[in-house]
Coordinates of C-alpha atoms and ligand atoms in Angstrom, one line a residue:
M1 CA 15.5 -17.7 15.7
S2 CA 13.7 -19.2 18.4
Q3 CA 9.7 -20.3 17.6
N4 CA 8.5 -17.7 19.7
E5 CA 9.9 -15.3 18.1
K6 CA 8.7 -16.1 14.5
Q7 CA 5.0 -16.9 15.7
G8 CA 4.0 -13.5 18.0
F9 CA 5.7 -10.5 19.4
N10 CA 3.6 -10.7 22.0
R11 CA 1.0 -13.6 23.2
R12 CA -0.2 -11.4 25.9
G13 CA -2.9 -9.8 23.6
L14 CA -3.9 -12.9 22.0
L15 CA -3.8 -14.3 25.8
K16 CA -5.7 -10.7 26.7
G17 CA -8.4 -11.4 24.7
T18 CA -9.3 -14.7 25.3
A19 CA -9.6 -14.0 29.2
A20 CA -11.7 -10.9 27.7
I21 CA -14.1 -13.7 25.9
A22 CA -13.9 -16.6 29.2
V23 CA -15.0 -13.6 30.9
A24 CA -17.6 -12.5 28.6
T25 CA -18.7 -15.4 28.1
A26 CA -19.8 -16.3 31.7
I27 CA -21.3 -13.2 32.2
G28 CA -23.6 -13.9 29.2
T29 CA -22.3 -10.3 27.1
L30 CA -20.4 -12.4 24.6
A31 CA -18.4 -9.4 22.8
P32 CA -16.7 -10.2 19.2
F33 CA -13.3 -10.4 19.7
N34 CA -12.1 -7.1 18.5
L35 CA -14.9 -4.8 20.8
A36 CA -13.1 -6.5 23.5
Q37 CA -9.7 -5.9 22.6
A38 CA -11.0 -2.9 21.2
A39 CA -11.6 -1.2 24.9
D40 CA -7.5 -1.8 25.3
K41 CA -5.4 0.6 24.9
I42 CA -2.0 -0.5 23.0
K43 CA 0.6 0.2 26.0
V44 CA 3.5 2.1 24.3
G45 CA 6.7 2.4 26.0
L46 CA 9.4 4.7 25.6
M47 CA 12.9 4.2 26.3
L48 CA 14.7 7.6 25.8
P49 CA 17.4 9.5 27.4
Y50 CA 15.4 12.5 29.3
T51 CA 19.1 12.8 31.4
G52 CA 22.3 13.4 30.2
T53 CA 24.0 15.0 26.9
F54 CA 21.5 13.1 25.2
T55 CA 18.0 15.0 27.5
A56 CA 17.4 17.5 24.5
L57 CA 17.1 14.3 21.2
G58 CA 14.8 11.9 24.1
N59 CA 12.6 15.2 24.1
A60 CA 12.6 15.7 20.6
I61 CA 12.2 11.4 19.5
T62 CA 9.0 11.7 22.1
N63 CA 7.3 14.7 20.5
G64 CA 7.7 14.1 17.2
F65 CA 5.6 10.7 17.5
K66 CA 2.9 12.0 19.9
L67 CA 2.7 13.9 17.1
A68 CA 1.5 11.6 15.1
V69 CA -0.5 9.8 17.5
E70 CA -2.6 13.2 18.2
E71 CA -3.0 14.1 14.1
R72 CA -4.8 10.7 14.0
G73 CA -7.1 12.1 16.5
G74 CA -5.1 10.4 20.3
K75 CA -5.8 6.5 18.6
L76 CA -3.9 4.0 16.2
G77 CA -6.0 1.0 14.4
G78 CA -8.9 2.7 16.2
R79 CA -6.9 1.8 20.2
E80 CA -6.1 4.6 22.0
I81 CA -2.5 4.8 23.6
E82 CA -0.7 4.6 26.7
Y83 CA 2.1 5.5 27.5
F84 CA 5.3 3.3 29.3
V85 CA 7.8 5.9 30.2
V86 CA 11.8 4.6 31.0
D87 CA 14.5 7.2 31.5
D88 CA 17.9 5.4 29.6
E89 CA 20.1 7.9 30.8
S90 CA 22.0 6.9 28.0
N91 CA 23.3 4.0 29.5
P92 CA 24.3 0.8 28.3
A93 CA 24.9 -0.9 31.5
K94 CA 21.6 -0.7 32.5
A95 CA 19.7 -0.9 29.2
P96 CA 18.6 -4.7 30.1
E97 CA 17.0 -4.0 33.6
N98 CA 15.4 -0.9 32.0
A99 CA 14.2 -2.7 28.3
N100 CA 12.9 -5.9 30.7
K101 CA 11.0 -2.6 32.9
L102 CA 9.1 -2.2 29.7
V103 CA 9.1 -6.0 28.2
Q104 CA 8.0 -7.8 31.6
R105 CA 6.7 -5.4 34.7
D106 CA 4.9 -2.8 31.7
K107 CA 4.2 -5.6 29.6
V108 CA 4.1 -2.9 25.9
D109 CA 2.5 -3.9 22.7
V110 CA 5.6 -2.3 21.4
I111 CA 8.9 -0.5 22.2
I112 CA 10.0 3.5 21.4
G113 CA 14.1 3.3 21.8
T114 CA 16.4 4.6 21.6
V115 CA 19.8 7.1 21.1
H116 CA 22.2 5.7 22.0
S117 CA 24.0 2.6 20.1
G118 CA 25.0 0.9 23.1
V119 CA 21.8 1.3 25.1
A120 CA 20.2 -0.7 21.9
M121 CA 22.7 -3.2 22.2
G122 CA 21.9 -3.8 25.4
M123 CA 18.4 -3.3 24.2
A124 CA 18.4 -6.0 21.3
K125 CA 18.9 -9.1 23.4
V126 CA 16.1 -9.0 25.4
I127 CA 14.1 -7.8 22.2
R128 CA 14.9 -10.6 20.7
E129 CA 14.2 -13.2 23.4
S130 CA 10.8 -11.3 24.3
G131 CA 9.2 -11.1 20.7
T132 CA 8.3 -7.1 21.4
L133 CA 8.0 -4.9 18.7
W134 CA 10.5 -2.9 18.9
I135 CA 9.9 0.9 16.9
N136 CA 14.1 2.3 17.1
P137 CA 14.0 5.5 16.3
N138 CA 17.3 6.6 16.6
A139 CA 20.5 4.5 17.8
G140 CA 22.4 3.8 14.7
A141 CA 24.3 0.2 15.5
D142 CA 24.8 -1.1 11.8
Q143 CA 24.0 -4.9 14.4
V144 CA 20.5 -4.0 14.6
T145 CA 20.0 -3.7 11.5
G146 CA 22.9 -6.2 10.8
P147 CA 23.9 -9.6 12.6
L148 CA 20.5 -9.0 14.7
C149 CA 17.9 -8.2 12.3
A150 CA 14.7 -10.0 13.6
P151 CA 11.0 -9.6 11.7
N152 CA 9.8 -8.2 15.0
I153 CA 13.4 -5.1 15.2
F154 CA 12.9 -1.7 12.6
R155 CA 14.2 1.9 12.7
T156 CA 13.0 5.5 10.8
S157 CA 16.4 7.3 11.8
F158 CA 19.3 5.3 10.4
S159 CA 22.3 2.9 10.5
N160 CA 26.0 4.8 12.0
W161 CA 27.8 4.2 8.8
Q162 CA 24.6 6.1 6.8
T163 CA 25.7 8.8 8.1
T164 CA 28.8 9.5 7.1
H165 CA 29.4 7.2 3.6
A166 CA 28.3 9.8 1.7
L167 CA 30.2 12.4 3.1
G168 CA 33.3 10.5 0.7
K169 CA 32.6 12.0 -2.0
V170 CA 32.0 15.8 -0.8
L171 CA 35.6 15.7 0.5
K172 CA 36.8 14.1 -2.5
A173 CA 34.5 16.9 -4.5
K174 CA 36.8 20.0 -2.5
G175 CA 39.2 18.5 -3.2
H176 CA 40.2 17.1 0.1
K177 CA 43.1 14.3 -0.3
N178 CA 43.2 13.2 3.5
A179 CA 41.4 14.1 6.6
V180 CA 41.8 13.5 10.6
F181 CA 38.0 12.2 12.0
I182 CA 37.5 12.5 16.6
T183 CA 34.2 11.6 18.1
W184 CA 33.2 9.5 20.6
K185 CA 34.9 6.4 21.5
Y186 CA 31.5 4.0 21.6
A187 CA 29.8 2.0 18.4
A188 CA 28.2 5.2 17.3
G189 CA 31.6 6.9 16.6
E190 CA 33.7 3.9 15.3
Q191 CA 30.7 2.9 13.2
M192 CA 30.6 6.2 11.3
M193 CA 34.4 6.6 11.3
E194 CA 34.3 3.3 9.3
G195 CA 31.3 4.4 7.4
F196 CA 33.5 7.5 6.2
K197 CA 36.5 6.1 6.1
E198 CA 35.1 3.7 3.2
G199 CA 33.6 5.8 1.1
F200 CA 36.4 8.9 1.7
E201 CA 38.9 5.3 0.8
K202 CA 37.2 4.2 -2.4
E203 CA 37.3 8.2 -3.9
G204 CA 40.8 7.7 -3.1
G205 CA 41.2 9.9 0.1
K206 CA 43.2 9.2 3.1
L207 CA 42.0 8.9 6.9
I208 CA 45.3 10.2 8.0
K209 CA 43.8 9.6 12.2
E210 CA 41.3 8.2 14.0
L211 CA 40.8 11.0 17.6
Y212 CA 38.3 9.8 20.5
V213 CA 37.1 10.9 23.4
P214 CA 35.3 9.2 26.4
F215 CA 31.3 8.8 25.8
P216 CA 30.0 10.8 26.8
Q217 CA 33.5 13.3 28.4
V218 CA 33.7 17.0 26.2
E219 CA 36.9 17.7 27.6
F220 CA 38.4 18.2 23.3
Q221 CA 42.2 20.6 24.2
A222 CA 44.2 17.5 24.4
L223 CA 43.3 16.5 20.6
L224 CA 43.0 19.7 19.0
T225 CA 45.7 20.5 19.6
E226 CA 46.9 17.7 18.1
I227 CA 44.7 18.3 14.5
A228 CA 46.6 21.5 14.8
S229 CA 49.7 20.1 15.0
I230 CA 49.3 16.9 12.4
K231 CA 47.3 20.3 9.6
P232 CA 44.9 17.6 8.1
D233 CA 42.4 18.7 4.9
A234 CA 40.1 18.0 6.8
V235 CA 37.8 17.3 10.4
V236 CA 35.8 14.7 9.7
A237 CA 33.2 14.3 13.2
F238 CA 30.9 12.7 15.2
F239 CA 28.8 14.7 18.1
A240 CA 25.2 15.1 19.6
G241 CA 23.1 16.7 21.2
G242 CA 25.4 19.0 24.6
G243 CA 28.8 17.1 23.4
A244 CA 28.4 18.6 19.2
A245 CA 27.5 22.3 20.8
K246 CA 30.5 22.1 22.7
F247 CA 33.0 20.0 20.6
L248 CA 32.2 23.1 18.0
K249 CA 32.7 26.6 20.6
D250 CA 35.9 23.8 21.6
Y251 CA 36.2 24.5 17.7
Q252 CA 36.3 27.9 16.6
A253 CA 38.2 29.1 20.5
A254 CA 41.0 26.8 19.6
G255 CA 41.1 28.8 16.1
L256 CA 40.9 25.9 14.0
K257 CA 38.1 27.5 12.2
G258 CA 38.5 28.7 8.7
K259 CA 41.1 27.0 9.7
I260 CA 41.0 23.5 8.2
P261 CA 37.3 22.5 7.2
L262 CA 35.4 20.9 9.4
Y263 CA 32.4 18.1 8.0
G264 CA 30.4 16.0 9.9
S265 CA 26.9 13.4 10.0
G266 CA 24.3 16.0 10.7
F267 CA 24.0 15.4 14.3
L268 CA 27.1 17.6 14.9
T269 CA 24.6 20.5 14.3
D270 CA 21.5 19.3 14.3
G271 CA 19.4 20.8 17.2
V272 CA 22.4 22.6 18.5
L273 CA 23.2 26.2 16.9
D274 CA 20.6 28.5 19.0
A275 CA 23.6 27.6 21.9
V276 CA 26.5 27.6 19.5
G277 CA 26.3 31.8 17.9
D278 CA 28.9 31.5 15.1
A279 CA 30.4 28.9 15.8
G280 CA 28.9 26.9 13.9
E281 CA 28.8 28.9 10.1
G282 CA 29.6 26.8 7.2
V283 CA 29.8 23.5 8.6
E284 CA 29.6 21.3 5.7
T285 CA 27.3 17.7 7.1
T286 CA 25.9 14.7 5.6
L287 CA 21.9 13.6 6.8
H288 CA 18.5 12.0 5.9
Y289 CA 17.5 15.7 7.1
A290 CA 17.8 18.9 6.4
D291 CA 16.4 22.9 6.8
G292 CA 14.7 24.5 3.9
L293 CA 13.4 21.2 2.1
N294 CA 10.4 22.6 1.5
T295 CA 8.3 20.1 0.4
K296 CA 4.6 20.5 1.4
K297 CA 4.8 17.1 4.2
D298 CA 8.0 19.1 5.7
N299 CA 6.5 22.3 5.6
A300 CA 3.2 20.8 7.3
F301 CA 5.6 19.7 9.7
R302 CA 7.6 22.0 11.0
L303 CA 4.1 24.2 11.0
A304 CA 2.3 21.7 13.2
Y305 CA 5.6 20.4 15.8
A306 CA 6.1 24.8 16.6
K307 CA 2.6 25.7 17.0
T308 CA 2.4 22.3 19.0
Y309 CA 5.4 22.1 21.4
K310 CA 7.0 26.0 20.3
L311 CA 10.0 25.0 19.4
Q312 CA 11.5 24.1 16.0
P313 CA 11.9 19.9 14.8
D314 CA 15.2 18.4 13.8
V315 CA 16.0 15.1 12.9
Y316 CA 15.2 13.0 16.0
A317 CA 11.7 15.0 16.2
V318 CA 11.8 13.7 12.3
Q319 CA 12.4 9.9 13.4
G320 CA 10.4 10.0 16.7
Y321 CA 7.1 11.5 14.2
D322 CA 8.3 8.6 11.5
A323 CA 8.3 6.1 14.7
G324 CA 4.5 6.8 15.2
Q325 CA 3.8 6.8 11.7
L326 CA 5.3 3.3 10.3
L327 CA 3.4 2.1 14.2
A328 CA 0.3 3.5 12.3
A329 CA 0.7 1.8 9.0
G330 CA 1.0 -1.6 10.7
L331 CA -1.4 -1.5 13.8
E332 CA -3.5 0.4 10.9
A333 CA -3.7 -3.1 8.9
V334 CA -4.8 -4.9 11.5
K335 CA -7.4 -2.4 13.0
G336 CA -5.5 -2.6 16.3
D337 CA -5.2 -6.4 16.7
V338 CA -1.2 -6.2 17.9
S339 CA -2.1 -10.4 17.9
K340 CA -2.1 -10.8 14.2
K341 CA 2.1 -10.4 14.2
A342 CA 2.9 -11.3 11.1
E343 CA 0.5 -9.4 9.3
M344 CA 1.1 -5.8 11.5
I345 CA 5.0 -6.7 10.6
K346 CA 3.7 -7.7 6.8
A347 CA 2.5 -4.2 6.8
M348 CA 5.2 -2.0 8.3
E349 CA 8.0 -4.1 5.9
T350 CA 6.1 -3.1 3.1
A351 CA 4.6 0.7 3.9
K352 CA 5.7 3.5 2.4
I353 CA 6.3 5.9 4.7
D354 CA 5.9 10.5 4.0
S355 CA 8.3 11.6 5.9
P356 CA 9.4 15.0 6.9
R357 CA 12.7 13.8 5.5
G358 CA 11.1 12.5 2.2
S359 CA 9.0 9.5 2.0
F360 CA 11.3 6.8 2.5
T361 CA 10.3 2.6 2.1
L362 CA 12.2 0.5 4.2
S363 CA 15.2 -2.4 2.9
K364 CA 14.8 -5.8 3.6
A365 CA 16.9 -5.7 7.3
H366 CA 14.4 -3.2 8.1
N367 CA 16.5 0.0 8.1
P368 CA 15.7 3.2 5.6
V369 CA 16.4 3.6 2.9
Q370 CA 16.9 6.8 1.7
D371 CA 18.4 10.1 0.6
M372 CA 21.0 12.1 2.3
Y373 CA 21.6 15.5 1.8
L374 CA 24.1 17.9 2.0
R375 CA 23.7 20.7 4.9
K376 CA 25.5 23.6 4.8
V377 CA 25.4 25.7 8.4
V378 CA 23.5 29.4 7.6
G379 CA 22.3 31.5 11.0
K380 CA 20.4 28.9 13.0
E381 CA 19.8 26.1 9.8
S382 CA 21.7 23.5 8.1
K383 CA 20.0 24.4 5.1
V384 CA 19.5 21.3 2.4
Q385 CA 22.6 21.7 -0.5
G386 CA 21.7 19.7 -2.7
V387 CA 21.4 15.6 -2.6
A388 CA 24.6 13.5 -2.1
W389 CA 23.5 10.4 -2.2
K390 CA 20.4 9.2 -4.0
A391 CA 18.5 6.7 -2.1
L392 CA 21.4 5.3 0.3
A393 CA 20.7 1.3 1.6
D394 CA 22.9 -0.1 4.4
P395 CA 24.6 -3.0 3.5
A396 CA 23.1 -4.6 5.8
R397 CA 25.9 -6.9 6.7
G398 CA 25.0 -9.8 8.6
C399 CA 21.5 -9.3 8.1
K400 CA 20.2 -13.1 7.4
M401 CA 16.0 -12.3 7.0
Ligands
LIG1 C1 23.9 6.8 18.3 O1 23.9 6.2 20.2 O2 24.2 5.7 17.5 C2 24.0 8.1 18.5 C3 23.5 9.1 19.2 C4 23.2 10.1 18.6 C5 23.0 10.7 17.6 C6 23.7 9.7 16.0 C7 23.8 8.4 16.6 O3 22.6 11.4 16.9

């Protein structure tokens, strides 16, 4: 890590404060440093997909984040928030350029983003070099809290590994001895497949086939025909957003529903059930959020979200909300003075986030240590069935911090 990264995730705040003092002195009205700074808004960059198959996910994260800010009177650490928005289109090739729009052009204090693991990998280089504070509210790329971990990099969602690891135990308990994994061919799909494989094989199960479609394609027919001929005990899938809705419908249309039980990371059924009729019914998944948790915090969150947006929240909304809560913890500790980097990071590292999913803390690599729920689709909900794995921590392989 560069000296620059260690010393200040953004020296701009400090320089700006110094400049403000210089100007104030020149006109003979020296205001205390924190007052001068309080006049400025905190610049929050939202780098999320607002077009393409993950559009609904980007919107839910944005809504959740803004709800957390509004619940604090529109201010964090005493300072108002100004938003800078970039649609990353879930396009990894444009990720460095898009991240640089926020870092170089808009000079944001913090970036909230993104959904797609490949885009997150492209952002990581820009963020590590600039030292900008980054809160990742979805993208599960294991590397982000693995070999690329850094003091200024935080995640309020999950590692890809985490979301499928507990499924091994679940399938074993159902008596399934083998399974096929089907997903998009990119980092998230491959890493969720690995997390599942590791967990399932530890339980004595066998992953007999990995099937891939290019991201973001949704032509599943040929692979569903292949699954029908393999006849595995179970199918495990990762798709999300529009792709998940299409997969559930195609699985049913191919006559596989009710014949070969379908499992997945919970993204397969979160935020898509309204669009799929009964194609999701009975599908079991693992995830760090579920419908029907019925806790005080979750009930209050769901009510506030539904009132504000006229929509039901999902896991993405929760992750965005918790990104807002984590940023609030950091900014409150330094009273909005982002130049106090070390203090702010310390407060974020040690925060206990009162999340709708259940409260969680962060690992040394800045990834949530959280319960993984077993959920089952009943009607339009992914209803909690129990905890599949208590306080599951990502192994953070390769993180040196
Ligand atoms: C990812 O690319 O990391 C990703 C995207 C959508 C999800 C989950 C993970 O629902």
